[in-house]
Coordinates of C-alpha atoms and ligand atoms in Angstrom, one line a residue:
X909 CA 0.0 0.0 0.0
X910 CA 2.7 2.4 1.0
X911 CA 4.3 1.3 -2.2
X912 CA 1.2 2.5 -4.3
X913 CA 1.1 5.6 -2.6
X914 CA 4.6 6.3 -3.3
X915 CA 4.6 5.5 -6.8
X916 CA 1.5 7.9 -7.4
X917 CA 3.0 10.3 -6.0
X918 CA 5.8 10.2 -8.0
X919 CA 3.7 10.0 -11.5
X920 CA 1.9 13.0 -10.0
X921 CA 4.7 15.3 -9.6
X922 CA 5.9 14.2 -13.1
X923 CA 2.7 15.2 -14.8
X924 CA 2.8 18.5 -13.4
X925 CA 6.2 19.0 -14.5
X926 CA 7.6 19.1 -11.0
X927 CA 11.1 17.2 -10.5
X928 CA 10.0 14.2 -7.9
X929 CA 11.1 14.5 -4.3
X930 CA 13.2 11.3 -4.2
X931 CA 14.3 10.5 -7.6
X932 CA 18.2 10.8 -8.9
X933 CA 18.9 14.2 -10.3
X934 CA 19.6 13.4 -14.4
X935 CA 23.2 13.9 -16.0
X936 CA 21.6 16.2 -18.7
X937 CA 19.0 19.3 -18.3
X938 CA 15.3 18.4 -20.7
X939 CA 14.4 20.4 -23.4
X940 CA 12.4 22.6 -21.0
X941 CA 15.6 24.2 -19.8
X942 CA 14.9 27.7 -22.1
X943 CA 11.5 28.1 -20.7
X944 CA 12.7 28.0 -16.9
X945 CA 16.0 29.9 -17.6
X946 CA 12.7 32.7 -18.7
X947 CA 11.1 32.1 -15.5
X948 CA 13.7 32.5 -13.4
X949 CA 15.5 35.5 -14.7
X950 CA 12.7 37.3 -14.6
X951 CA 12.4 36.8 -10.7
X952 CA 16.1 36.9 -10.3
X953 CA 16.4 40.3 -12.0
X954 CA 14.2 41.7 -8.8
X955 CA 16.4 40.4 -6.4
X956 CA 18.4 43.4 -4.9
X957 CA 22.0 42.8 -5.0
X958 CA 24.9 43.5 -2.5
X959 CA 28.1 43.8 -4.3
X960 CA 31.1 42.2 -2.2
X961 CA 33.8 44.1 -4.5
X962 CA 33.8 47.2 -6.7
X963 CA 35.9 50.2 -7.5
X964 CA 33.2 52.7 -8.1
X965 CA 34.7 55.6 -9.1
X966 CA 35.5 58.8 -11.0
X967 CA 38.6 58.0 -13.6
X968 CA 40.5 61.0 -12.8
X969 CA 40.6 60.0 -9.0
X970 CA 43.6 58.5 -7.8
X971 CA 42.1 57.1 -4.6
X972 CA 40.2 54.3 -6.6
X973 CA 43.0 51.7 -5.9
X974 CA 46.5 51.6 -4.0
X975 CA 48.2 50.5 -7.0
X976 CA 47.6 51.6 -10.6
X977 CA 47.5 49.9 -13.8
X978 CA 51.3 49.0 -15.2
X979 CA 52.7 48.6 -19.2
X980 CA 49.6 45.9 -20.0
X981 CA 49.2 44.7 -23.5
X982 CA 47.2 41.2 -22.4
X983 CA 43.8 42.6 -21.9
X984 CA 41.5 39.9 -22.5
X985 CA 39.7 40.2 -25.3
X986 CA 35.9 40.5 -23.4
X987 CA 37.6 43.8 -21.7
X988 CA 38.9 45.5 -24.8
X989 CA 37.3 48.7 -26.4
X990 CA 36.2 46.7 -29.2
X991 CA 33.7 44.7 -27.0
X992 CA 30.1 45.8 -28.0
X993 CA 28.7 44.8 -24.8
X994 CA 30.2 47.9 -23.6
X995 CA 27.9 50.2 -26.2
X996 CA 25.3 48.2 -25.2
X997 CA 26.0 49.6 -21.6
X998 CA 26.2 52.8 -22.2
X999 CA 23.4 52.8 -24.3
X1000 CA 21.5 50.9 -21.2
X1001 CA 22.8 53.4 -18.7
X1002 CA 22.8 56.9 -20.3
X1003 CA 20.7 56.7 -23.7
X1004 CA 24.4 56.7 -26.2
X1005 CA 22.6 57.2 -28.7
X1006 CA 25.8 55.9 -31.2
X1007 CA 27.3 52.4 -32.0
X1008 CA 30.8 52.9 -31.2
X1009 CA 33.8 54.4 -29.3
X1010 CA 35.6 56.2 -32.0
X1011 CA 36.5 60.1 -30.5
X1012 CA 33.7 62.4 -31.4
X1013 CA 31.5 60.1 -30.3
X1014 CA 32.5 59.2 -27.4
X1015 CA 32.7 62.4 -26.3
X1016 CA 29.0 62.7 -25.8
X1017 CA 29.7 60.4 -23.4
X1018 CA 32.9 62.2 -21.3
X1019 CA 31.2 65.0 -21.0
X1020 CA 28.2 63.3 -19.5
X1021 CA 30.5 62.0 -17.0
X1022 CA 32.6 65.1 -16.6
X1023 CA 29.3 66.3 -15.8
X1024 CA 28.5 64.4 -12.9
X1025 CA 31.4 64.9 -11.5
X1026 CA 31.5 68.6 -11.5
X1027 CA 27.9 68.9 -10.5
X1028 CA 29.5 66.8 -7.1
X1029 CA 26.8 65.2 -4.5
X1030 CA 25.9 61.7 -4.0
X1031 CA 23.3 61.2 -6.0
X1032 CA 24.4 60.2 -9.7
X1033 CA 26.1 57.0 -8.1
X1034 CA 23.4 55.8 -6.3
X1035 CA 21.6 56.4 -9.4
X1036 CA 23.7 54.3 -11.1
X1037 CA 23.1 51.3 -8.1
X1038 CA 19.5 52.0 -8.8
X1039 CA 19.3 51.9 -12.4
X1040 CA 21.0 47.6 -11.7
X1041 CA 19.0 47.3 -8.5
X1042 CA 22.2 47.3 -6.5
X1043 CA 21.3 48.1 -2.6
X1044 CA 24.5 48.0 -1.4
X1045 CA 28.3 48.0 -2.9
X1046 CA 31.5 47.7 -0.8
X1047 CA 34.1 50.1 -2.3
X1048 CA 37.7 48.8 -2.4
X1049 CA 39.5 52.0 -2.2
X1050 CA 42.1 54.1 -0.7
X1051 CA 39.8 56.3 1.2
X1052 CA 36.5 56.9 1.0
X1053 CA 35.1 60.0 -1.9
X1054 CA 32.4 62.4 -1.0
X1055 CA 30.2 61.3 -4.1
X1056 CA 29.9 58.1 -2.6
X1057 CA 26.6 58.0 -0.5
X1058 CA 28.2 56.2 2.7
X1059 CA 24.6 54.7 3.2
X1060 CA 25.0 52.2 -0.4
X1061 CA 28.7 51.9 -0.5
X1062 CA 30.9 50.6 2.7
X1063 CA 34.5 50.8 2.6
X1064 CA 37.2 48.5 2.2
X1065 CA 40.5 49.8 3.0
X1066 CA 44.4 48.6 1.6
X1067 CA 46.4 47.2 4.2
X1068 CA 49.2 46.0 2.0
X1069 CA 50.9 49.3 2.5
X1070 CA 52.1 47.9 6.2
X1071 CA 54.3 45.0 4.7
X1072 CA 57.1 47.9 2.9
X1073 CA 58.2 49.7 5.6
X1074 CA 61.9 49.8 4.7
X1075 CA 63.4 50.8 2.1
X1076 CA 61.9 49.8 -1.1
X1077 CA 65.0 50.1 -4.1
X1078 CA 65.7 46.2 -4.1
X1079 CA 61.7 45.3 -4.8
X1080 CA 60.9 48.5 -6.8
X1081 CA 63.8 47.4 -9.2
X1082 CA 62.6 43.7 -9.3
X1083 CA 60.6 44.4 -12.6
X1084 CA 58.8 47.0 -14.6
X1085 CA 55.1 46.4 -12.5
X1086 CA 57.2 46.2 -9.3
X1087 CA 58.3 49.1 -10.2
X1088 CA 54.7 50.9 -10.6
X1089 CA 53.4 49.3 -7.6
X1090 CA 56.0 50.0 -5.1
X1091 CA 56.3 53.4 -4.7
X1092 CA 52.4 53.8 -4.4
X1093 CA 52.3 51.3 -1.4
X1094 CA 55.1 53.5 -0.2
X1095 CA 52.5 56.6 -0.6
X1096 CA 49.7 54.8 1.3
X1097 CA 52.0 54.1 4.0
X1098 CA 52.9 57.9 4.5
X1099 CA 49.3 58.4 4.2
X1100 CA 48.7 56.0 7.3
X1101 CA 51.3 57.9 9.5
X1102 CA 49.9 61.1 8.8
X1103 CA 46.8 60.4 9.5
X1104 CA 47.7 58.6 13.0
X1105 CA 49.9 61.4 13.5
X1106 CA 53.7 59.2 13.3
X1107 CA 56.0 61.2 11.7
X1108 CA 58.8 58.5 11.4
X1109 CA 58.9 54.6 12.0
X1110 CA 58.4 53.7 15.2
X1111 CA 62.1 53.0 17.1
X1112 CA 60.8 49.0 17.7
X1113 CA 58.6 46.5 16.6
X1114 CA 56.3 46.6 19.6
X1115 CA 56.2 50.6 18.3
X1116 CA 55.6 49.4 14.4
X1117 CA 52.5 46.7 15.4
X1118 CA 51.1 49.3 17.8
X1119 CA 51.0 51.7 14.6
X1120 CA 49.7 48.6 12.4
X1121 CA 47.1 47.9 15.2
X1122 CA 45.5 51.3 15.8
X1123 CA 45.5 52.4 11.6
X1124 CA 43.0 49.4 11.5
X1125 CA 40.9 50.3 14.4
X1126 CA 40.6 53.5 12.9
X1127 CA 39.9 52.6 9.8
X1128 CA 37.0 50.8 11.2
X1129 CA 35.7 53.5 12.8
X1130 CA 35.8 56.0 10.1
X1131 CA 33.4 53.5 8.4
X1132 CA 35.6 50.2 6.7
X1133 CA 34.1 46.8 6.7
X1134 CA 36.7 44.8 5.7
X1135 CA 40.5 44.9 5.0
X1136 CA 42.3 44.0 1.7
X1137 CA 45.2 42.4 0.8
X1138 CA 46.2 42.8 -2.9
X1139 CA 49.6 40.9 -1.7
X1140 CA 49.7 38.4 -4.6
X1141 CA 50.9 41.1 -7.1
X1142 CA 54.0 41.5 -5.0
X1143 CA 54.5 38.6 -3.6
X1144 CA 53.5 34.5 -2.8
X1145 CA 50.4 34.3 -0.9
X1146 CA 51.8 32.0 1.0
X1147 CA 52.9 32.9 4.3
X1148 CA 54.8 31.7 6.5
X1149 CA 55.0 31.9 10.7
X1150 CA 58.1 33.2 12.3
X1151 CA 59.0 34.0 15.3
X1152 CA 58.6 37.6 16.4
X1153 CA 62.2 37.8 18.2
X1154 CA 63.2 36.9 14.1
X1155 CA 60.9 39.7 13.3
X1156 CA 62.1 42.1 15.8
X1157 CA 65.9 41.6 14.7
X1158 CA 65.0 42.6 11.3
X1159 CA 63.1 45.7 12.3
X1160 CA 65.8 46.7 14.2
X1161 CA 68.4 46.3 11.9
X1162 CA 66.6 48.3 8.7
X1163 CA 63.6 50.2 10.2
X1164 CA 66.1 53.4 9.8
X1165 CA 67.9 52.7 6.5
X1166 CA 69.7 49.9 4.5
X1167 CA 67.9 47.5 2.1
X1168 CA 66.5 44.1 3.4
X1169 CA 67.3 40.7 1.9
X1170 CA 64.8 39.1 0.0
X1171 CA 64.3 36.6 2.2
X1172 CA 64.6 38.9 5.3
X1173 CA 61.7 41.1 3.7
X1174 CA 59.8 38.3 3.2
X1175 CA 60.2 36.5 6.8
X1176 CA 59.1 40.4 8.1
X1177 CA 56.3 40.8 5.8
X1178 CA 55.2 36.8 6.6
X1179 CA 55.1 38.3 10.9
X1180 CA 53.1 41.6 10.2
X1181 CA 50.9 39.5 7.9
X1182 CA 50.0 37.4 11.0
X1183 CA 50.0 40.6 13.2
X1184 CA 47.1 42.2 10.7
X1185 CA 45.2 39.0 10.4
X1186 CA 45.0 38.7 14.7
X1187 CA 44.1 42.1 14.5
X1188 CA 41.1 41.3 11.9
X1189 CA 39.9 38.7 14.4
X1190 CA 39.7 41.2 17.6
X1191 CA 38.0 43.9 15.5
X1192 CA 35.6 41.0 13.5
X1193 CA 36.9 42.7 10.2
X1194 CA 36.5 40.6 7.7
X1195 CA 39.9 40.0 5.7
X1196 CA 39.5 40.3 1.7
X1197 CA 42.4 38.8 -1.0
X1198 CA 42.9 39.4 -4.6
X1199 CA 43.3 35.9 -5.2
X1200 CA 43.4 35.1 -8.9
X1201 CA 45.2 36.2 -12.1
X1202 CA 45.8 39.5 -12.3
X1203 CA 46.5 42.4 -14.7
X1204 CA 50.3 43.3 -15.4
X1205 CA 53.0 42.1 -17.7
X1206 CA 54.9 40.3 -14.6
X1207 CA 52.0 39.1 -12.3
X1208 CA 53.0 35.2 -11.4
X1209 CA 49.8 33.1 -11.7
X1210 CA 51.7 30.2 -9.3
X1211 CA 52.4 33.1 -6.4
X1212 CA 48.5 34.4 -6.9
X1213 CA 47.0 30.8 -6.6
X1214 CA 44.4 30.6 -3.6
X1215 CA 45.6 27.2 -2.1
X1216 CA 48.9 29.0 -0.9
X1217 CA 46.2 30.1 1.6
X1218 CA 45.4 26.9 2.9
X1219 CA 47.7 27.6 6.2
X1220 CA 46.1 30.5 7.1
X1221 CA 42.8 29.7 6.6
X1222 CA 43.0 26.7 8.3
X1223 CA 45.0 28.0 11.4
X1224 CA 43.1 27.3 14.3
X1225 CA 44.1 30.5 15.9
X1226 CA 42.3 31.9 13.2
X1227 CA 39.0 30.8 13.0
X1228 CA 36.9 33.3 14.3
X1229 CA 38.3 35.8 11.1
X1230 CA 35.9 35.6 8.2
X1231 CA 38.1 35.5 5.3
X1232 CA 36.9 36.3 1.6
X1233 CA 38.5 34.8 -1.4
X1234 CA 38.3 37.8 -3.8
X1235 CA 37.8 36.7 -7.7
X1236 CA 37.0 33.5 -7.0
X1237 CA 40.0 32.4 -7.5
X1238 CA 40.3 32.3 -10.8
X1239 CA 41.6 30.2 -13.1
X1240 CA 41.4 28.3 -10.2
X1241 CA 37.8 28.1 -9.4
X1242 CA 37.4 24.4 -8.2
X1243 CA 40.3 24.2 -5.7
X1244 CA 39.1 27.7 -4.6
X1245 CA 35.6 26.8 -3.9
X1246 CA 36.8 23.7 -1.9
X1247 CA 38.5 26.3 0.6
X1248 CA 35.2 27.9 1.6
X1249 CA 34.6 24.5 3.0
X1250 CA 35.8 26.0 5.8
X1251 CA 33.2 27.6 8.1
X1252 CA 35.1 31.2 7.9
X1253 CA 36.3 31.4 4.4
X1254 CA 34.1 33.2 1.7
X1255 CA 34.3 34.0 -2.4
X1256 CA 32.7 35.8 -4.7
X1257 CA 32.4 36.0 -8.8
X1258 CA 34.1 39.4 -8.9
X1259 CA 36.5 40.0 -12.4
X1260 CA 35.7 36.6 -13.5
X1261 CA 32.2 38.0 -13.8
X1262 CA 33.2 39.9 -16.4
X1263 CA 36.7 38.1 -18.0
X1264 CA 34.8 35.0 -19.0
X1265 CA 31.1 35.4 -21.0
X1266 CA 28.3 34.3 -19.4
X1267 CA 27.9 31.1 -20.7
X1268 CA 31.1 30.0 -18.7
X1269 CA 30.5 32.3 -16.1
X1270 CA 27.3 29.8 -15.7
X1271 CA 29.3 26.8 -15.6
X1272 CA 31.8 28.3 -12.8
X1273 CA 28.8 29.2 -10.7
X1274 CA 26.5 25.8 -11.4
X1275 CA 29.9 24.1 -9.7
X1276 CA 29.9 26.4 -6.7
X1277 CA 26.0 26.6 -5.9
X1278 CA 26.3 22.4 -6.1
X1279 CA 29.0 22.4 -3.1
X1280 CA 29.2 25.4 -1.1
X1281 CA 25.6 27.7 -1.9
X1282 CA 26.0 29.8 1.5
X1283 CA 30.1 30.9 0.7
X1284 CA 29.3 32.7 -2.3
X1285 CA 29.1 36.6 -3.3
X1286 CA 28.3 38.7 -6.3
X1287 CA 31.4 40.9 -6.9
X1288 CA 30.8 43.5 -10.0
X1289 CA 34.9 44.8 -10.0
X1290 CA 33.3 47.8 -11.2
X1291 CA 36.7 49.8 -12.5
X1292 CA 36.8 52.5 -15.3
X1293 CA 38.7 51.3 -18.4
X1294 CA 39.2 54.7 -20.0
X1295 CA 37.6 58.0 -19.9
X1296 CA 34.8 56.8 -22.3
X1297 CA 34.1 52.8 -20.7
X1298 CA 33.7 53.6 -16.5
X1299 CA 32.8 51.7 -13.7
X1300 CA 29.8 52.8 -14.6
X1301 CA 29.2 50.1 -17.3
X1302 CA 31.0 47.5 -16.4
X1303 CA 28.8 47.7 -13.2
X1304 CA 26.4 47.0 -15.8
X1305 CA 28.5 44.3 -17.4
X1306 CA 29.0 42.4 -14.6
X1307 CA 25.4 42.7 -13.0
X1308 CA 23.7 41.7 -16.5
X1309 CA 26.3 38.5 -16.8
X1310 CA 26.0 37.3 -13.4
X1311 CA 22.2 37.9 -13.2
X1312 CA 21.6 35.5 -16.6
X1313 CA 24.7 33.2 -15.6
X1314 CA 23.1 32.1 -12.4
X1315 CA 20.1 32.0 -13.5
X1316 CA 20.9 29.6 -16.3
X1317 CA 22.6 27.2 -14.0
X1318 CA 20.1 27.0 -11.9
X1319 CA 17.6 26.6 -14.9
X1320 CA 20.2 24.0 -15.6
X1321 CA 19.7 22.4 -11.5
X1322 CA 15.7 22.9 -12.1
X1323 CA 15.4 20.7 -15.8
X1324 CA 18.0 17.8 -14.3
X1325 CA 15.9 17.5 -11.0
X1326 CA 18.7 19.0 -8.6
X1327 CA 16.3 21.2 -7.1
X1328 CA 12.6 22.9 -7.7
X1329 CA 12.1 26.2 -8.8
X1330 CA 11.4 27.8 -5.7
X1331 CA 14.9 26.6 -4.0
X1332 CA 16.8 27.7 -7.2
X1333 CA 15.3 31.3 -6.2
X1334 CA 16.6 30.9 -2.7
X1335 CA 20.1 30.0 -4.3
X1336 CA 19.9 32.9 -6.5
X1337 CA 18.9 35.4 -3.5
X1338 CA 21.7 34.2 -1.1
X1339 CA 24.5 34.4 -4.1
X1340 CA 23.5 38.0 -5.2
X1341 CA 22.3 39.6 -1.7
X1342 CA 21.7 37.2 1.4
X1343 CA 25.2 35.4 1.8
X1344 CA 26.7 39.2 1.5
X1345 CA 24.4 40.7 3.9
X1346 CA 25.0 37.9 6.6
X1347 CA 28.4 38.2 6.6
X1348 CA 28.6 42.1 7.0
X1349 CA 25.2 42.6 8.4
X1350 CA 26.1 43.6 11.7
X1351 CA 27.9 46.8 10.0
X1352 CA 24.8 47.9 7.8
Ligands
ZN2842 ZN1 39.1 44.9 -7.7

């Protein structure tokens, strides 16, 4: 009898086109896929997102990042002017009413801009947000800028800045993005003394991690949310754990001149690391990385690859710091997702959003919504291009891609029997808004 019932229940839930609660999920979505991907986008594109990573800015201000773009000539080829998606933007956005970049016209579009800025206030950004349903966008910047309404965009301050206290020749000269990236890290550190009032290095380390300690309490109360390490363009992310009398030697020896060994650097840099990342536990800051490929003619894909990580995120003295896996870890996107196993560790889809189209983009996310649904974060990595192609549109880029990618993998995990329609909505929400606004909720 309880057979029957069963079985009927099964043929019931097959006539109506729902998947049946306890059959095996197929190895190939139906021919009904298009019509749910329809379905679903249309609810998905109502769901309010909260962007874990952007650099929403103005293109003429220098604050948008703590390092700047060096000789680059490997743009991939979804990012270059040429890319009509990006008319298709601006068209979207602001009504361009022309079909390419060339000069004259996109001038119309400069001066729009130009405009904006000029006119000063908050309001043309959140526009912007409210034009892609964005509710709230953290900005990964050097400080805060008053046309950002502190209300939609939360802070995300550099802390790489603390690992180059000496001096800098020997890394500067190690190549020609080195030597971009170096003296701008050098910059933000100044800016750090000056603002806690230092006017030289401390005399000791216990002077130097007091210095580190308070910059970041600071910066959390003048608003930050989280604290970034862009480390892996200058160096392996993997750290290791020295002692702090080895630490204190070397700050001793070079804190007032001379240039530091490589490996002396390194074994410094490896002990402030570990000082910041305490820190980011006692202050519940949560602790971003660029972890992926990266622009730049010299940027090593081995040093940048997430699972150098794995130590730190799986310290035990560590594991009340939420840490977040910036970029997804791109091209390394399966080991990556496999570290948020980890009840502290986070991603999110930012710059691969936009590198890849969305039809790979799908794929990428299908494979993290089937392990690890509640550790993964819409990122836009909103960043202006050129005067013409802002953050503006690729805001727009990466919101229209990852709004249709996710919502054809989940069509995908609907029409194979994965999961019904109304938990691939759930999956959607907590990807674009609800795992974001868990994490930093108790900062809104
Ligand atoms: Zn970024």
């Amino acid at each position: 009898m309880k057979g029957l019932i069963r079985l009927g229940s099964v043929l019931f839930s097959c006539i109506l086109g729902v998947p049946a609660a306890h059959a095996q999920a197929k190895p190939m979505p139906g021919a009904d896929t298009g019509k749910i991907y329809e379905r679903l986008l249309k609810q998905i594109d109502q769901v309010p997102i909260y962007d874990n990573h952007s650099h929403a800015t103005f293109p003429d201000d220098s604050d948008m990042d703590a390092m700047a773009s060096p000789p680059d000539e490997s743009t991939v080829m979804r990012l270059r002017d040429t890319n009509p998606e990006f008319v298709a933007a601006a068209k979207s956005l602001f009504g361009y009413p022309y079909d390419d970049f060339q000069a004259g016209h996109a001038k119309w579009l400069i001066d729009k801009k130009k405009a904006a800025e000029k006119d000063g206030g908050t309001a043309y950004w959140d526009g912007i947000l409210d034009k892609l349903n964005i509710e709230i966008c953290l900005a990964n910047r050097v400080a805060m800028a008053p046309y950002l309404d502190p209300k939609r965009f939360h802070w995300v301050f550099f802390v790489d800045s603390f690992l180059f206290p000496f001096d800098n020749r020997a890394q500067a000269a190690k190549n020609g993005d080195m030597g971009v990236y170096i003296p701008l890290q050098e910059k933000v550190l100044r800016r750090w003394m000056k603002q806690e009032n230092v006017a030289a290095l401390p005399r000791d380390l216990a002077g130097y991690e007091a210095f580190v300690r308070q910059t970041v309490a600071d910066n959390q109360k003048r608003g930050g949310v989280a604290m970034k390490f862009e480390a892996a363009y200058f160096r392996s992310l993997y750290f290791s754990d020295p002692s702090r009398d080895r630490a204190e030697a070397i700050y001793a020896k070079y804190h007032a001149g001379g240039v530091p060994g490589g490996d002396e650097y390194r074994t410094f840099q490896d002990y402030i690391f570990r000082v910041l990342i305490d820190q980011a536990g006692k202050l519940n800051l949560p602790v971003h990385f660029h972890s992926a490929v990266g622009i730049g003619d010299y940027f090593s894909l081995r040093n940048g690859n997430p699972l150098n990580l794995e130590n730190v995120l799986r310290d035990p003295r560590y594991s009340k710091v939420n840490f977040v896996l910036i970029h997804g870890g791109y091209p390394y996107t399966l080991e990556m997702i496999w570290l948020t196993a980890a009840k502290n560790v986070f991603t999110d889809s930012s710059l691969v959003g936009y590198y890849v189209y969305p039809s790979e983009l799908k794929n990428i996310l299908k494979q993290w919504i089937s392990l690890y649904p509640e550790k993964i974060m819409f990122g836009s990595d909103a960043f202006p291009f050129n005067e013409a192609v802002g953050a503006e549109e690729t805001f727009w880029l990466a919101v229209r891609s990852a709004r249709t990618a996710v919502a054809a993998a989940l069509a995908e995990l609907v029409a194979e029997g994965a999961v019904n329609e109304e938990k691939a909505l759930e999956l959607a929400r907590l990807y674009l808004h609800d795992n974001a606004a868990k994490l930093y909720g108790a900062k809104q």
